[in-house]
Amino acid sequence: GESVGLHLPTLSVQEGDNSIINCAYSNSASDYFIWYKQESGKGPQFIIDIRSNMDKRQGQRVTVLLNKTVKHLSLQIAATQPGDSAVYFCADWSSSASKIIFGSGTRLSIRP
Amino acid sequence: DAGVIQSPRHEVTEMGQEVTLRCKPISGHDYLFWYRQTMMRGLELLIYFNNNVPIDDSGMPEDRFSAKMPNASFSTLKIQPSEPRDSAVYFCASSLGPGGGYGYTFGSGTRLTVV
């Protein structure tokens, strides 16, 4: 079965606010956690990843937080824009499995 | 770079027919992945190749599915015979590594409808 899963299927956020997308995982042996964005009619697009020995990693307008104690991963998007509307997937990778396993996805919608 | 190129974008076929999906990975990427996406099962890894060699095909549903990578710039996923439950979006992705710090670049997918 899947080793990663998402708390909520949909998230609605006011434009300009920060978005937080959450993800739970079960595989303690995961070496990397990755976030992908999928817009309608397109393939998933890599956003950011974090190695399992890190707690936080920042990118452009995005931050990923990893809490290994409770096996929780989150993606924070600052100043959400209409272009952020998409489905967001968390995924994990372990050297033993050597493949990326995707979670079920959260749809982010932006209110004007 | 044109990215990962998949063809066709849409395919509608009748049950029992053979279907061939095609993929051209990014030049220099040694890894190629085939995923299937459905509402019920999400994104599932079917098979992946390293340097044209199939490494893990544990996700291939059954013998009706086969994948080949005759050279570094081309791969096919074939379904024979096709069934309605094969209807899905099939994605090809390529990467410099198997994961773990190497992000996968996905193509735009092939939407397959089997009637």
mmCIF file of C-alpha atoms in Angstrom:
data_model
loop_
_atom_site.group_PDB
_atom_site.id
_atom_site.type_symbol
_atom_site.label_atom_id
_atom_site.label_comp_id
_atom_site.label_asym_id
_atom_site.label_seq_id
_atom_site.Cartn_x
_atom_site.Cartn_y
_atom_site.Cartn_z
ATOM 1 C CA GLY A 1 0.000 0.000 0.000
ATOM 2 C CA GLU A 2 0.902 3.656 -0.108
ATOM 3 C CA SER A 3 3.407 4.917 2.400
ATOM 4 C CA VAL A 4 2.228 8.518 2.193
ATOM 5 C CA GLY A 5 -1.235 9.996 2.495
ATOM 6 C CA LEU A 6 -2.926 13.374 2.768
ATOM 7 C CA HIS A 7 -5.159 14.744 5.505
ATOM 8 C CA LEU A 8 -7.554 16.745 3.319
ATOM 9 C CA PRO A 9 -8.684 16.266 -0.271
ATOM 10 C CA THR A 10 -9.439 19.986 -0.844
ATOM 11 C CA LEU A 11 -8.191 23.305 0.496
ATOM 12 C CA SER A 12 -9.646 26.747 -0.266
ATOM 13 C CA VAL A 13 -7.473 29.794 0.429
ATOM 14 C CA GLN A 14 -7.943 33.533 -0.031
ATOM 15 C CA GLU A 15 -5.607 35.049 -2.589
ATOM 16 C CA GLY A 16 -2.652 36.617 -0.822
ATOM 17 C CA ASP A 17 -2.920 34.395 2.245
ATOM 18 C CA ASN A 18 -0.497 31.624 3.082
ATOM 19 C CA SER A 19 -1.440 28.032 2.236
ATOM 20 C CA ILE A 20 -0.482 25.002 4.272
ATOM 21 C CA ILE A 21 -0.873 21.555 2.785
ATOM 22 C CA ASN A 22 -0.341 18.613 5.112
ATOM 23 C CA CYS A 23 0.749 15.057 4.569
ATOM 24 C CA ALA A 24 1.250 12.021 6.801
ATOM 25 C CA TYR A 25 3.629 9.215 6.023
ATOM 26 C CA SER A 26 4.188 5.764 7.458
ATOM 27 C CA ASN A 27 7.545 4.644 6.078
ATOM 28 C CA SER A 28 10.228 5.513 8.632
ATOM 29 C CA ALA A 29 12.859 4.376 6.141
ATOM 30 C CA SER A 30 12.058 7.101 3.629
ATOM 31 C CA ASP A 31 15.175 9.041 2.670
ATOM 32 C CA TYR A 32 13.537 11.916 0.829
ATOM 33 C CA PHE A 33 10.144 13.570 0.792
ATOM 34 C CA ILE A 34 9.029 15.442 -2.272
ATOM 35 C CA TRP A 35 6.223 17.794 -3.227
ATOM 36 C CA TYR A 36 4.766 17.903 -6.722
ATOM 37 C CA LYS A 37 2.222 20.272 -8.265
ATOM 38 C CA GLN A 38 -0.157 19.135 -10.978
ATOM 39 C CA GLU A 39 -2.163 21.634 -12.969
ATOM 40 C CA SER A 40 -5.162 20.581 -14.992
ATOM 41 C CA GLY A 41 -4.194 18.697 -18.138
ATOM 42 C CA LYS A 42 -0.510 18.569 -17.259
ATOM 43 C CA GLY A 43 1.899 16.163 -15.680
ATOM 44 C CA PRO A 44 3.146 16.570 -12.105
ATOM 45 C CA GLN A 45 5.822 19.218 -11.669
ATOM 46 C CA PHE A 46 8.570 18.984 -9.060
ATOM 47 C CA ILE A 47 8.363 21.769 -6.465
ATOM 48 C CA ILE A 48 10.765 20.983 -3.660
ATOM 49 C CA ASP A 49 12.187 18.062 -1.744
ATOM 50 C CA ILE A 50 13.677 17.531 1.686
ATOM 51 C CA ARG A 51 16.102 14.948 2.915
ATOM 52 C CA SER A 52 14.954 12.919 5.904
ATOM 53 C CA ASN A 53 17.746 14.278 8.143
ATOM 54 C CA MET A 54 16.462 17.840 7.721
ATOM 55 C CA ASP A 55 13.562 19.600 9.427
ATOM 56 C CA LYS A 56 13.017 22.501 7.078
ATOM 57 C CA ARG A 57 13.854 23.581 3.582
ATOM 58 C CA GLN A 58 12.916 26.772 1.810
ATOM 59 C CA GLY A 59 12.468 27.577 -1.832
ATOM 60 C CA GLN A 60 10.943 30.447 -3.708
ATOM 61 C CA ARG A 61 7.679 31.195 -1.837
ATOM 62 C CA VAL A 62 7.562 27.610 -0.584
ATOM 63 C CA THR A 63 8.735 25.972 2.608
ATOM 64 C CA VAL A 64 8.629 22.295 3.460
ATOM 65 C CA LEU A 65 8.610 21.183 7.085
ATOM 66 C CA LEU A 66 9.327 17.653 8.233
ATOM 67 C CA ASN A 67 8.387 16.346 11.671
ATOM 68 C CA LYS A 68 9.755 12.838 11.985
ATOM 69 C CA THR A 69 8.424 12.415 15.509
ATOM 70 C CA VAL A 70 4.835 12.394 14.290
ATOM 71 C CA LYS A 71 5.652 11.421 10.696
ATOM 72 C CA HIS A 72 4.211 14.603 9.271
ATOM 73 C CA LEU A 73 5.162 16.695 6.265
ATOM 74 C CA SER A 74 3.809 20.069 5.226
ATOM 75 C CA LEU A 75 4.133 22.440 2.304
ATOM 76 C CA GLN A 76 3.695 26.123 2.982
ATOM 77 C CA ILE A 77 3.057 28.505 0.111
ATOM 78 C CA ALA A 78 3.489 32.187 0.905
ATOM 79 C CA ALA A 79 1.204 34.843 -0.559
ATOM 80 C CA THR A 80 -0.893 32.384 -2.535
ATOM 81 C CA GLN A 81 -1.580 33.411 -6.114
ATOM 82 C CA PRO A 82 -4.178 32.255 -8.666
ATOM 83 C CA GLY A 83 -1.426 30.357 -10.461
ATOM 84 C CA ASP A 84 -0.994 28.177 -7.380
ATOM 85 C CA SER A 85 -4.335 26.513 -8.059
ATOM 86 C CA ALA A 86 -3.530 22.855 -8.634
ATOM 87 C CA VAL A 87 -3.435 19.447 -7.022
ATOM 88 C CA TYR A 88 -0.452 18.993 -4.728
ATOM 89 C CA PHE A 89 1.068 15.588 -4.086
ATOM 90 C CA CYS A 90 3.467 14.578 -1.400
ATOM 91 C CA ALA A 91 5.711 11.666 -2.257
ATOM 92 C CA ASP A 92 8.533 9.745 -0.696
ATOM 93 C CA TRP A 93 11.633 7.937 -1.844
ATOM 94 C CA SER A 94 13.777 5.383 -0.080
ATOM 95 C CA SER A 95 17.069 3.938 -1.248
ATOM 96 C CA SER A 96 15.746 0.445 -0.578
ATOM 97 C CA ALA A 97 12.720 0.823 -2.855
ATOM 98 C CA SER A 98 14.551 3.208 -5.196
ATOM 99 C CA LYS A 99 11.332 4.668 -6.589
ATOM 100 C CA ILE A 100 9.052 7.592 -5.787
ATOM 101 C CA ILE A 101 5.684 6.687 -4.291
ATOM 102 C CA PHE A 102 2.952 9.313 -4.535
ATOM 103 C CA GLY A 103 0.219 10.153 -2.061
ATOM 104 C CA SER A 104 -3.391 10.811 -3.015
ATOM 105 C CA GLY A 105 -3.223 14.604 -3.560
ATOM 106 C CA THR A 106 -4.819 17.787 -2.191
ATOM 107 C CA ARG A 107 -6.640 20.209 -4.464
ATOM 108 C CA LEU A 108 -5.801 23.832 -3.679
ATOM 109 C CA SER A 109 -8.306 26.437 -4.862
ATOM 110 C CA ILE A 110 -7.808 30.183 -4.581
ATOM 111 C CA ARG A 111 -10.622 32.593 -3.694
ATOM 112 C CA PRO A 112 -10.275 36.056 -5.261
ATOM 113 C CA ASP B 1 15.088 21.352 -24.027
ATOM 114 C CA ALA B 2 11.594 20.249 -25.083
ATOM 115 C CA GLY B 3 11.087 18.211 -21.948
ATOM 116 C CA VAL B 4 9.606 14.736 -21.882
ATOM 117 C CA ILE B 5 7.513 14.172 -24.991
ATOM 118 C CA GLN B 6 4.606 11.756 -25.028
ATOM 119 C CA SER B 7 2.371 10.709 -27.886
ATOM 120 C CA PRO B 8 -0.449 10.567 -28.566
ATOM 121 C CA ARG B 9 -2.049 13.093 -26.180
ATOM 122 C CA HIS B 10 -5.402 11.327 -26.458
ATOM 123 C CA GLU B 11 -6.254 7.807 -27.542
ATOM 124 C CA VAL B 12 -9.692 6.293 -27.864
ATOM 125 C CA THR B 13 -9.829 2.631 -28.736
ATOM 126 C CA GLU B 14 -12.218 -0.274 -28.649
ATOM 127 C CA MET B 15 -11.925 -3.056 -26.138
ATOM 128 C CA GLY B 16 -9.653 -5.798 -27.399
ATOM 129 C CA GLN B 17 -7.500 -3.552 -29.545
ATOM 130 C CA GLU B 18 -3.774 -3.069 -29.098
ATOM 131 C CA VAL B 19 -2.647 0.300 -27.785
ATOM 132 C CA THR B 20 0.896 1.690 -27.930
ATOM 133 C CA LEU B 21 1.954 4.740 -25.969
ATOM 134 C CA ARG B 22 5.226 6.469 -26.754
ATOM 135 C CA CYS B 23 7.731 8.499 -24.804
ATOM 136 C CA LYS B 24 10.874 10.449 -25.557
ATOM 137 C CA PRO B 25 12.813 11.270 -22.365
ATOM 138 C CA ILE B 26 15.033 14.270 -21.791
ATOM 139 C CA SER B 27 18.423 13.758 -23.371
ATOM 140 C CA GLY B 28 20.981 12.632 -20.811
ATOM 141 C CA HIS B 29 18.441 11.307 -18.333
ATOM 142 C CA ASP B 30 19.347 7.723 -17.504
ATOM 143 C CA TYR B 31 16.075 6.854 -15.774
ATOM 144 C CA LEU B 32 12.654 6.532 -17.352
ATOM 145 C CA PHE B 33 9.413 5.874 -15.504
ATOM 146 C CA TRP B 34 5.894 4.967 -16.588
ATOM 147 C CA TYR B 35 3.066 5.997 -14.243
ATOM 148 C CA ARG B 36 -0.680 5.568 -14.505
ATOM 149 C CA GLN B 37 -3.139 8.017 -12.949
ATOM 150 C CA THR B 38 -6.763 7.291 -12.110
ATOM 151 C CA MET B 39 -9.209 8.907 -9.719
ATOM 152 C CA MET B 40 -9.504 5.712 -7.724
ATOM 153 C CA ARG B 41 -5.844 4.733 -7.426
ATOM 154 C CA GLY B 42 -3.997 7.999 -7.933
ATOM 155 C CA LEU B 43 -0.498 7.913 -9.431
ATOM 156 C CA GLU B 44 0.887 4.406 -9.678
ATOM 157 C CA LEU B 45 4.356 3.483 -10.849
ATOM 158 C CA LEU B 46 4.126 0.772 -13.489
ATOM 159 C CA ILE B 47 7.752 0.228 -14.470
ATOM 160 C CA TYR B 48 11.065 2.029 -14.634
ATOM 161 C CA PHE B 49 14.229 1.700 -16.665
ATOM 162 C CA ASN B 50 17.847 2.555 -15.979
ATOM 163 C CA ASN B 51 20.100 2.863 -19.008
ATOM 164 C CA ASN B 52 17.398 1.203 -21.127
ATOM 165 C CA VAL B 53 17.171 -1.838 -18.832
ATOM 166 C CA PRO B 54 13.917 -2.557 -16.954
ATOM 167 C CA ILE B 55 14.688 -2.432 -13.230
ATOM 168 C CA ASP B 56 11.338 -2.735 -11.493
ATOM 169 C CA ASP B 57 8.160 -3.867 -13.225
ATOM 170 C CA SER B 58 6.294 -4.867 -10.090
ATOM 171 C CA GLY B 59 3.632 -2.264 -10.800
ATOM 172 C CA MET B 60 2.670 -3.632 -14.202
ATOM 173 C CA PRO B 61 -0.935 -4.788 -13.751
ATOM 174 C CA GLU B 62 -0.820 -8.004 -15.731
ATOM 175 C CA ASP B 63 0.601 -9.691 -18.778
ATOM 176 C CA ARG B 64 -1.477 -7.528 -21.082
ATOM 177 C CA PHE B 65 0.947 -4.696 -20.299
ATOM 178 C CA SER B 66 4.472 -4.570 -21.666
ATOM 179 C CA ALA B 67 7.108 -1.845 -21.879
ATOM 180 C CA LYS B 68 10.264 -1.535 -23.891
ATOM 181 C CA MET B 69 13.129 0.887 -24.186
ATOM 182 C CA PRO B 70 15.085 0.020 -27.323
ATOM 183 C CA ASN B 71 17.385 3.033 -26.974
ATOM 184 C CA ALA B 72 18.083 5.975 -24.701
ATOM 185 C CA SER B 73 15.686 8.276 -26.515
ATOM 186 C CA PHE B 74 12.552 6.156 -26.882
ATOM 187 C CA SER B 75 10.234 3.981 -24.831
ATOM 188 C CA THR B 76 6.867 2.359 -25.449
ATOM 189 C CA LEU B 77 4.105 1.057 -23.221
ATOM 190 C CA LYS B 78 1.855 -1.448 -24.928
ATOM 191 C CA ILE B 79 -1.484 -2.844 -23.834
ATOM 192 C CA GLN B 80 -2.754 -5.898 -25.685
ATOM 193 C CA PRO B 81 -5.658 -6.557 -25.544
ATOM 194 C CA SER B 82 -6.997 -3.343 -24.015
ATOM 195 C CA GLU B 83 -9.922 -3.341 -21.571
ATOM 196 C CA PRO B 84 -12.212 -0.533 -20.333
ATOM 197 C CA ARG B 85 -10.551 -0.645 -16.895
ATOM 198 C CA ASP B 86 -7.289 0.412 -18.553
ATOM 199 C CA SER B 87 -8.784 3.853 -19.161
ATOM 200 C CA ALA B 88 -6.503 6.331 -17.395
ATOM 201 C CA VAL B 89 -3.884 8.989 -17.980
ATOM 202 C CA TYR B 90 -0.470 7.449 -18.565
ATOM 203 C CA PHE B 91 2.580 9.532 -17.745
ATOM 204 C CA CYS B 92 6.163 9.062 -18.701
ATOM 205 C CA ALA B 93 8.875 10.719 -16.615
ATOM 206 C CA SER B 94 12.643 10.866 -16.813
ATOM 207 C CA SER B 95 15.375 11.727 -14.350
ATOM 208 C CA LEU B 96 19.122 11.882 -13.830
ATOM 209 C CA GLY B 97 18.720 9.498 -10.909
ATOM 210 C CA PRO B 98 16.193 7.100 -9.362
ATOM 211 C CA GLY B 99 14.914 9.751 -6.969
ATOM 212 C CA GLY B 100 16.444 10.878 -3.718
ATOM 213 C CA GLY B 101 17.454 14.375 -4.670
ATOM 214 C CA TYR B 102 16.751 13.904 -8.365
ATOM 215 C CA GLY B 103 13.357 15.247 -9.279
ATOM 216 C CA TYR B 104 11.413 13.514 -12.003
ATOM 217 C CA THR B 105 10.362 15.490 -15.066
ATOM 218 C CA PHE B 106 6.975 14.368 -16.312
ATOM 219 C CA GLY B 107 5.497 14.535 -19.764
ATOM 220 C CA SER B 108 2.012 15.865 -20.418
ATOM 221 C CA GLY B 109 0.534 12.380 -20.429
ATOM 222 C CA THR B 110 -1.597 10.266 -22.730
ATOM 223 C CA ARG B 111 -5.282 10.093 -21.874
ATOM 224 C CA LEU B 112 -6.452 6.610 -22.840
ATOM 225 C CA THR B 113 -10.111 5.757 -23.167
ATOM 226 C CA VAL B 114 -11.087 2.166 -23.898
ATOM 227 C CA VAL B 115 -14.719 1.750 -24.936
#
